[in-house]
Short mmCIF file of C-alpha atoms in Angstrom, two decimals:
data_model
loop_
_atom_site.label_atom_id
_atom_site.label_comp_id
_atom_site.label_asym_id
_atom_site.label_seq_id
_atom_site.Cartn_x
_atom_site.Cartn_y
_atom_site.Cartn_z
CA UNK A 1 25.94 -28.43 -5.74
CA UNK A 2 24.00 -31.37 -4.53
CA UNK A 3 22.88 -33.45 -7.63
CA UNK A 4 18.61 -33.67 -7.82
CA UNK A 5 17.34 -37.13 -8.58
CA UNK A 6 15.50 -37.76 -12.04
CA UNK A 7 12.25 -38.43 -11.12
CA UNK A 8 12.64 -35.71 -8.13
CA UNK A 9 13.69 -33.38 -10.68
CA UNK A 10 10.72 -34.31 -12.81
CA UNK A 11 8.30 -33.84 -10.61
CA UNK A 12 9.70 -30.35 -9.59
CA UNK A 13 9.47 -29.47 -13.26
CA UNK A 14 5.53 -30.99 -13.27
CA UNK A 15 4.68 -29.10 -10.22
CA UNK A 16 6.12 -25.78 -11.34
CA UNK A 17 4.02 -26.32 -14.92
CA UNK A 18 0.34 -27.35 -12.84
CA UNK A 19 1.49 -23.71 -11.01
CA UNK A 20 1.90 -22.37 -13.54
CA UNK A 21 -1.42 -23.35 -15.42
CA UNK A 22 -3.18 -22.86 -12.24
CA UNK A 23 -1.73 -19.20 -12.22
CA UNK A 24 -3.07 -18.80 -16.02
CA UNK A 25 -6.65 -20.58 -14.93
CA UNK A 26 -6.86 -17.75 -12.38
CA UNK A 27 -5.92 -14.88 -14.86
CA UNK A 28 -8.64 -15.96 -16.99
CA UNK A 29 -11.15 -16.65 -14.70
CA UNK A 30 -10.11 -13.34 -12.51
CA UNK A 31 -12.43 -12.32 -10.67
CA UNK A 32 -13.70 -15.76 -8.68
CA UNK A 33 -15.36 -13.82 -5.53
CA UNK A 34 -16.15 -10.16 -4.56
CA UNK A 35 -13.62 -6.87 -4.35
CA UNK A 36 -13.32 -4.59 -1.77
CA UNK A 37 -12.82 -1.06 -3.03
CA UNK A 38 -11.63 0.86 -0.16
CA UNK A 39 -13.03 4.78 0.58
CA UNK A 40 -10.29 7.03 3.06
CA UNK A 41 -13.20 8.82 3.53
CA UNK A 42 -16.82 8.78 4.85
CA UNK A 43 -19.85 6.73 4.02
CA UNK A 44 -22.40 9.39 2.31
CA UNK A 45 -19.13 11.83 1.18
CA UNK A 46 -18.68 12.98 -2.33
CA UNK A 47 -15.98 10.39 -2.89
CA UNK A 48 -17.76 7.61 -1.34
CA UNK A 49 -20.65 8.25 -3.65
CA UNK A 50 -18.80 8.07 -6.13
CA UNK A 51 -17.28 4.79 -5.28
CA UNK A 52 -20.41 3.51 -5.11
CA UNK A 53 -22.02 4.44 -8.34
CA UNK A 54 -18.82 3.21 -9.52
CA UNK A 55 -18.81 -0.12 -8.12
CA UNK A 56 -22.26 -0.80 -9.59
CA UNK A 57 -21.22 -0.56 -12.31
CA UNK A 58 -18.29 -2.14 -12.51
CA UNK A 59 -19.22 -5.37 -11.17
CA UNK A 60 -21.68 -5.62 -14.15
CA UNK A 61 -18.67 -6.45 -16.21
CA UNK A 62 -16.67 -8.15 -13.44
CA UNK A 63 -19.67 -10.55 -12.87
CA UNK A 64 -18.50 -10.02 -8.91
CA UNK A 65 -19.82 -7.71 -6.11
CA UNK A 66 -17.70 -4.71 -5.75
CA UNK A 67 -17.66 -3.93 -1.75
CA UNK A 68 -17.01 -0.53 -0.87
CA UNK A 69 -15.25 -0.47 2.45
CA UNK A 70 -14.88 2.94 4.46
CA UNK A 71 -11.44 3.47 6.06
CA UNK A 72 -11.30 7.07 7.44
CA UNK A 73 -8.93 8.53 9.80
CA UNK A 74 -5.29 10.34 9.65
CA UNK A 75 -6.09 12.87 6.72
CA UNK A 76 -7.64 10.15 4.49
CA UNK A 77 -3.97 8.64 5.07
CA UNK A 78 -5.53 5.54 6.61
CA UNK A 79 -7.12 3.95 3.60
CA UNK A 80 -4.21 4.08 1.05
CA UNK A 81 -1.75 2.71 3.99
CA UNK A 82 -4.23 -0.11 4.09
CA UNK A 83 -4.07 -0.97 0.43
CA UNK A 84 -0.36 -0.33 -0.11
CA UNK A 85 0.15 -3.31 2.33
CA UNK A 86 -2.73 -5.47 0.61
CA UNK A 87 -2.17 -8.71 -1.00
CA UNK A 88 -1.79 -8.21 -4.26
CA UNK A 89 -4.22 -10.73 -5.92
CA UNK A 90 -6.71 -8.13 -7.87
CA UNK A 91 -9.39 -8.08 -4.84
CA UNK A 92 -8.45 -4.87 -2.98
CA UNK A 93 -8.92 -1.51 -4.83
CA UNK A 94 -8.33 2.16 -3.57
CA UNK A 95 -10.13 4.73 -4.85
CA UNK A 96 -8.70 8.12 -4.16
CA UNK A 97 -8.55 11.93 -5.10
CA UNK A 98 -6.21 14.69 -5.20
CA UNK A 99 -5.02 13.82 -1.51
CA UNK A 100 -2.61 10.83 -3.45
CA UNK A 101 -0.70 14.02 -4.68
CA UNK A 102 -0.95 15.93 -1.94
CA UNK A 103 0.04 13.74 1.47
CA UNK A 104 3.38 13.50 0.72
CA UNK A 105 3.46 17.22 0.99
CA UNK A 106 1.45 17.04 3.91
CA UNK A 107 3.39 14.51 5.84
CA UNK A 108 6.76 13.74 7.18
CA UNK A 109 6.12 10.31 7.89
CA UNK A 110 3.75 8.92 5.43
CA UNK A 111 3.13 4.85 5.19
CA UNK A 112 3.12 4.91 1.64
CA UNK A 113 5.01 6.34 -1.45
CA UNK A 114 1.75 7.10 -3.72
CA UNK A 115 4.65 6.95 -6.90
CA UNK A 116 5.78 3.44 -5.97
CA UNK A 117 3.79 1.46 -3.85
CA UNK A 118 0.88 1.04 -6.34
CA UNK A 119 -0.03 -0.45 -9.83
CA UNK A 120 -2.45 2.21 -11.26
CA UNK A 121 -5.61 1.53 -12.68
CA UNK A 122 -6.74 4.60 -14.14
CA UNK A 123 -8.99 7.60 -13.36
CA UNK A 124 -12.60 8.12 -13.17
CA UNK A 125 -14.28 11.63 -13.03
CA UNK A 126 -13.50 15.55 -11.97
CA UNK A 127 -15.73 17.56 -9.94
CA UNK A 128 -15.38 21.15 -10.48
CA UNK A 129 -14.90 23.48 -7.39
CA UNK A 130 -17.40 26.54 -7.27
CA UNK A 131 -16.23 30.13 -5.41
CA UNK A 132 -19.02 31.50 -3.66
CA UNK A 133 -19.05 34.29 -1.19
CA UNK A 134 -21.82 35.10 1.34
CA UNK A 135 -24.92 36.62 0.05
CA UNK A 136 -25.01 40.01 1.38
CA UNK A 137 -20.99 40.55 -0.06
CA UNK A 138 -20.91 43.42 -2.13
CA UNK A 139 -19.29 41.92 -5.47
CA UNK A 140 -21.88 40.58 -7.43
CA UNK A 141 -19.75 38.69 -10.16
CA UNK A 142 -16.33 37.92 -10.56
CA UNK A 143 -14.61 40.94 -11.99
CA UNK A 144 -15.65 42.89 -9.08
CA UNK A 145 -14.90 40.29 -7.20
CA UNK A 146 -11.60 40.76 -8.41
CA UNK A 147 -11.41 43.79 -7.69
CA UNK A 148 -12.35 44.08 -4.19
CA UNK A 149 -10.37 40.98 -3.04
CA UNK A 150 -7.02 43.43 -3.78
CA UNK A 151 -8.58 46.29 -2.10
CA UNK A 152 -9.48 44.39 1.19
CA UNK A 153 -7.05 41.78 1.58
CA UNK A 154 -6.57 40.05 5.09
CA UNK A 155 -10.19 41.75 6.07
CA UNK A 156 -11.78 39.08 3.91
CA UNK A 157 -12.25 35.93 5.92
CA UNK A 158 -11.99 32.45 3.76
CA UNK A 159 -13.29 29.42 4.82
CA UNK A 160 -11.83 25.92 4.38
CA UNK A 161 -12.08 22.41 5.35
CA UNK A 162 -9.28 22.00 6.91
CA UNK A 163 -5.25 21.64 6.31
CA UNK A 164 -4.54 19.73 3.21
CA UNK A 165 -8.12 19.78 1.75
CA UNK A 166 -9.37 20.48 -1.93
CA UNK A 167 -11.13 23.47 -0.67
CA UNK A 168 -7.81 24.95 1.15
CA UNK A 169 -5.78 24.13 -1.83
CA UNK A 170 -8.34 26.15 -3.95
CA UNK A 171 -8.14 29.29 -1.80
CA UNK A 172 -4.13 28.76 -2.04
CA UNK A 173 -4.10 28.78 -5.57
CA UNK A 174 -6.82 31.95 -5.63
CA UNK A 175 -4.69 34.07 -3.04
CA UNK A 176 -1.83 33.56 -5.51
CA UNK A 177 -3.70 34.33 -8.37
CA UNK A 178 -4.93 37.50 -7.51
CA UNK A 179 -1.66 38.59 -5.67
CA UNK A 180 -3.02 38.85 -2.29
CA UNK A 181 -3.86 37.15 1.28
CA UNK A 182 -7.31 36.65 3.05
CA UNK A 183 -7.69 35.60 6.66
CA UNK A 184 -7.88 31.50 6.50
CA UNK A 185 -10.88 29.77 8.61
CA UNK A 186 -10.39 26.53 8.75
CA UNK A 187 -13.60 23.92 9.76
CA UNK A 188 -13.47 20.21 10.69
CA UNK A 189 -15.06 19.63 7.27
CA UNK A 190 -17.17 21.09 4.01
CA UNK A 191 -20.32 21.11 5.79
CA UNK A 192 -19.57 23.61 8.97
CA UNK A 193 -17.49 25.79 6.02
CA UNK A 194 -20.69 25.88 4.34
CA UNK A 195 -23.07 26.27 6.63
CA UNK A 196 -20.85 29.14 8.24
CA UNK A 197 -21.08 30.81 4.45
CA UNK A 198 -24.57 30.84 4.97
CA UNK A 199 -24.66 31.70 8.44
CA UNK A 200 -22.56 35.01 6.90
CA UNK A 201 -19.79 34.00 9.62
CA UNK A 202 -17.09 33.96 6.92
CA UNK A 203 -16.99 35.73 3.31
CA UNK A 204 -15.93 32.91 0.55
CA UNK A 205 -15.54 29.45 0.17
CA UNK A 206 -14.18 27.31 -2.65
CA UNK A 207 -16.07 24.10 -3.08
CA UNK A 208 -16.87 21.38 -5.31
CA UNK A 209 -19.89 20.75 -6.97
CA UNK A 210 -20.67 17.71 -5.13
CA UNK A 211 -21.40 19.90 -2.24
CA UNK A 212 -22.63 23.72 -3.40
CA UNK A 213 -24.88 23.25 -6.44
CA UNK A 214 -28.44 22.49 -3.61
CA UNK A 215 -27.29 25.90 -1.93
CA UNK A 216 -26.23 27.86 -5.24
CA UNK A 217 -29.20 26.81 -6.96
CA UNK A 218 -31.45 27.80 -4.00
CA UNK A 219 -29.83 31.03 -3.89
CA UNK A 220 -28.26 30.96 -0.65
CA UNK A 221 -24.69 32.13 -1.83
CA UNK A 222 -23.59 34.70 -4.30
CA UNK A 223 -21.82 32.69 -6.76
CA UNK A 224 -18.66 33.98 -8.68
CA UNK A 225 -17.78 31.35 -10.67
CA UNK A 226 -16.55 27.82 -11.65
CA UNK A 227 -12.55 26.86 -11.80
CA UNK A 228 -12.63 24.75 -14.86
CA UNK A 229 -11.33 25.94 -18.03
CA UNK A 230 -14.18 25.45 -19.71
CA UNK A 231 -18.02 26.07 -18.38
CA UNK A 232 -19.90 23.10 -17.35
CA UNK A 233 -23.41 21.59 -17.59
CA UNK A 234 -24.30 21.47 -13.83
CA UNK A 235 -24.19 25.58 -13.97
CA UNK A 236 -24.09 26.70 -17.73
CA UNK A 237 -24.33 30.31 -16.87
CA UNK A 238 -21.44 30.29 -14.55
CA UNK A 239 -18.22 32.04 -16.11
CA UNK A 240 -14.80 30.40 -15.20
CA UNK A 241 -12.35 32.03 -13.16
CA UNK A 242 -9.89 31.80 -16.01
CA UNK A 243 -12.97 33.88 -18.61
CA UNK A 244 -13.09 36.44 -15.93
CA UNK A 245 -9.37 37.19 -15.97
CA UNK A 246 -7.58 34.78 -14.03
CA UNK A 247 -5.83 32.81 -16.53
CA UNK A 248 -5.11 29.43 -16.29
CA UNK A 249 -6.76 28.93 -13.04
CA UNK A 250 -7.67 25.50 -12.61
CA UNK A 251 -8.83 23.24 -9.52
CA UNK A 252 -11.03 19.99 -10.08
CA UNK A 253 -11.46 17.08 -7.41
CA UNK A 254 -10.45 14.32 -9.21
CA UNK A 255 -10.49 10.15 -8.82
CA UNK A 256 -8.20 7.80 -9.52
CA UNK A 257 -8.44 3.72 -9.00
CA UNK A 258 -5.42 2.48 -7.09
CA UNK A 259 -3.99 -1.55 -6.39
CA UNK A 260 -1.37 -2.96 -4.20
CA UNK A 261 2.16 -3.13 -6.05
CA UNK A 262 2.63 -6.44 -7.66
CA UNK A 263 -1.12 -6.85 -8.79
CA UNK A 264 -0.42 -9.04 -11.83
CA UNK A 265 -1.42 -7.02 -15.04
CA UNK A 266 -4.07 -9.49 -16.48
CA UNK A 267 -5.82 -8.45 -13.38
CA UNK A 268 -5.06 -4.41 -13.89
CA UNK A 269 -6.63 -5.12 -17.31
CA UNK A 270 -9.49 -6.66 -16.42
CA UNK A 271 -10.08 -4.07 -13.91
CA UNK A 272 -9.30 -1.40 -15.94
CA UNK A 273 -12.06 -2.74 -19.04
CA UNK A 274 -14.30 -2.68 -16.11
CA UNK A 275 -13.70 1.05 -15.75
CA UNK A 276 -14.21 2.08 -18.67
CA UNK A 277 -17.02 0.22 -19.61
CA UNK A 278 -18.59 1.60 -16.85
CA UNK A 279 -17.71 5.16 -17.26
CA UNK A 280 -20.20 4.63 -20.73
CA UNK A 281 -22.53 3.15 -18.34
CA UNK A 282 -25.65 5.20 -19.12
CA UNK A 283 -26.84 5.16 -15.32
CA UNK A 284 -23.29 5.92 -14.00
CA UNK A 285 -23.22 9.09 -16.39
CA UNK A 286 -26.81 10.10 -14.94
CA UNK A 287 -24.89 10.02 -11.50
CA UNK A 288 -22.14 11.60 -12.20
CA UNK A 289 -24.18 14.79 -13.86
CA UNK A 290 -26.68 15.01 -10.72
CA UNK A 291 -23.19 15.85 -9.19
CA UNK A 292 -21.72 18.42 -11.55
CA UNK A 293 -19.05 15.29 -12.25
CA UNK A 294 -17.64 15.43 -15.60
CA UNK A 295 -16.08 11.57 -16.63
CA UNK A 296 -12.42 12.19 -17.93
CA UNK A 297 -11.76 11.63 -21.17
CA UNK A 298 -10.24 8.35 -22.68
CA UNK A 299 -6.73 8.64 -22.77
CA UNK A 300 -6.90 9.54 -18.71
CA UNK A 301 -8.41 6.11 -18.19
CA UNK A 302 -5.76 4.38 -18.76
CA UNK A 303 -2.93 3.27 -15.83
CA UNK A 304 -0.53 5.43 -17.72
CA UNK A 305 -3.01 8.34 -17.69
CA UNK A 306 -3.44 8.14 -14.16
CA UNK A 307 0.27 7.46 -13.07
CA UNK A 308 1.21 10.70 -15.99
CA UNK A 309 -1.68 13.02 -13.84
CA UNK A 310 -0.38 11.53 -10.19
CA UNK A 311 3.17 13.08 -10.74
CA UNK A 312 2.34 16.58 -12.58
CA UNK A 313 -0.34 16.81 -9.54
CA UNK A 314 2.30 15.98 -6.68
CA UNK A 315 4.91 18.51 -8.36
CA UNK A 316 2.07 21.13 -9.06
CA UNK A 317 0.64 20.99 -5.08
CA UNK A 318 3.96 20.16 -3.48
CA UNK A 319 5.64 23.57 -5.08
CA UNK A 320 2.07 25.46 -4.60
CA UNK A 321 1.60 24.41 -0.48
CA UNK A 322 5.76 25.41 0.32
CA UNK A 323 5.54 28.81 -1.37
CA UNK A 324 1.97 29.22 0.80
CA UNK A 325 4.52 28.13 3.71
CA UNK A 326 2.11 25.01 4.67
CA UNK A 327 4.55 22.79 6.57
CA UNK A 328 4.17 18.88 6.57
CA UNK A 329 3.01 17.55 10.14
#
């Protein structure tokens, strides 16, 4: 081995310890300029307002912008493939719902491993899904409901946005449930599924909150019931599925906060004091009620919350979409 000179080995050792202070003079004064929180979905969506509200409030503790950048496309595939191949200084964020545990289900050949190729940050709110069937069907509440979704079967028409969405998922789970099989319509989207509810084109849809409590609440749709396990405030009338006999049965939309692998952990922790100061944040909490939202509770705020929820959610919707034979594309 070739023999280093003194004062050449001295200065390597002095440069290594200024990089090394200049790495601890970032971590402390993490972050220096704005963060881009990426969206896989649509400016004006449910999960882009949420990122939004979000980022507000964040960046109040950060004392930086939080930028929310929309990257749709490919399933909502295209904005987590962006981030998993991010640098990983602490300035580019994903937020995400239940499609982190559900692609890899979905998809032969997905960019990303949702399990390994982020640090987690922790999650941020659930939005409960609503069933609601078309105004003139004959059920008026949920036990009848019951009742005449096993007497009619395949002649009941449920609508869906689409392979792979929360909405499709729901009517999965529901089918199973109550032991029986309706006839699938899937839209490009909640808001032709909707508006085909209304039109009476199609018999039920399972929605979140986000999207059904203007059209519930101006009577539009008959609805059956919420699939929390407990009620919520948004609709404190509405029974659960699970109080009306279908035990157990529960589907929420929920958002998690996402960074490249490798993001070092003083910058995770900063991040993740930002999110939880802001899920206190009295004006976030207004938001997230307007919405039927319902902020998680502590322990789920955490990265090992999140990461925990990730992989019970992948095993959960991976074993529910093969037994409804949905093959990955």
């Amino acid at each position: 081995m070739k023999r280093i000179p003194m004062s050449r080995r001295a200065a390597l050792l002095a440069l290594g310890g200024l990089l090394s202070l200049s790495a601890q003079a970032q971590d402390k004064n993490y972050p220096t300029h704005p963060l881009t929180l990426v969206v896989p979905f649509a400016a004006g969506g449910p999960t882009d307002v949420v990122a939004r509200s979000l980022g507000a409030s964040m960046s109040k503790t950060l004392g930086q912008p939080i930028v929310v950048e929309n990257r749709t496309g490919a399933g909502g595939t295209l904005g987590p493939s962006f981030v998993s191949r991010a640098h990983p200084d602490g300035y580019t964020l994903l937020i995400h719902h239940n499609g982190m545990a559900t692609a890899p289900a979905l998809y032969k050949k997905l960019p990303y491993d949702p399990l390994k190729d982020f640090e987690y940050v922790g999650q941020v709110a659930d939005v409960p899904m609503t069933l609601m069937g078309r105004k003139s069907l004959p059920p008026n509440d949920m036990p009848a409901f019951i009742a005449y979704a096993r007497a009619n079967g395949s002649k009941i028409n449920l609508a869906n946005a689409g392979p792979g969405a929360v909405s499709q998922l729901c009517g999965t789970l529901l089918q199973d449930a109550l032991g029986t099989q309706f006839t699938e319509i899937p839209y490009a989207g909640t808001a032709p599924a909707m508006s085909a509810l209304l039109g009476g084109q199609v018999d039920v849809l399972c929605d979140q909150t986000t999207q059904t409590l203007p059209q519930i609440k101006g009577g539009g749709v008959k609805l059956y019931g919420v699939t929390t396990l407990e009620r919520i405030k948004a609709l404190p009338d509405a029974p659960t599925l699970q109080e009306s006999g279908l035990k157990g049965f529960e589907v929420m939309v929920w958002h998690g906060i996402y960074a490249p692998k490798g993001t070092p952990k003083a910058a995770i922790d900063r991040i993740n004091e930002a999110l939880r100061i802001a899920l206190k944040d009295p004006a976030f909490a207004t938001k997230m009620n307007e919405l039927g939202a319902v902020i998680v509770p502590p322990a789920k705020q955490t990265p090992e919350g999140l990461h925990a929820w990730l992989q019970s959610e992948t095993t959960k919707w991976g074993g529910m979409m093969k037994k409804a034979g949905i093959e990955p594309q």
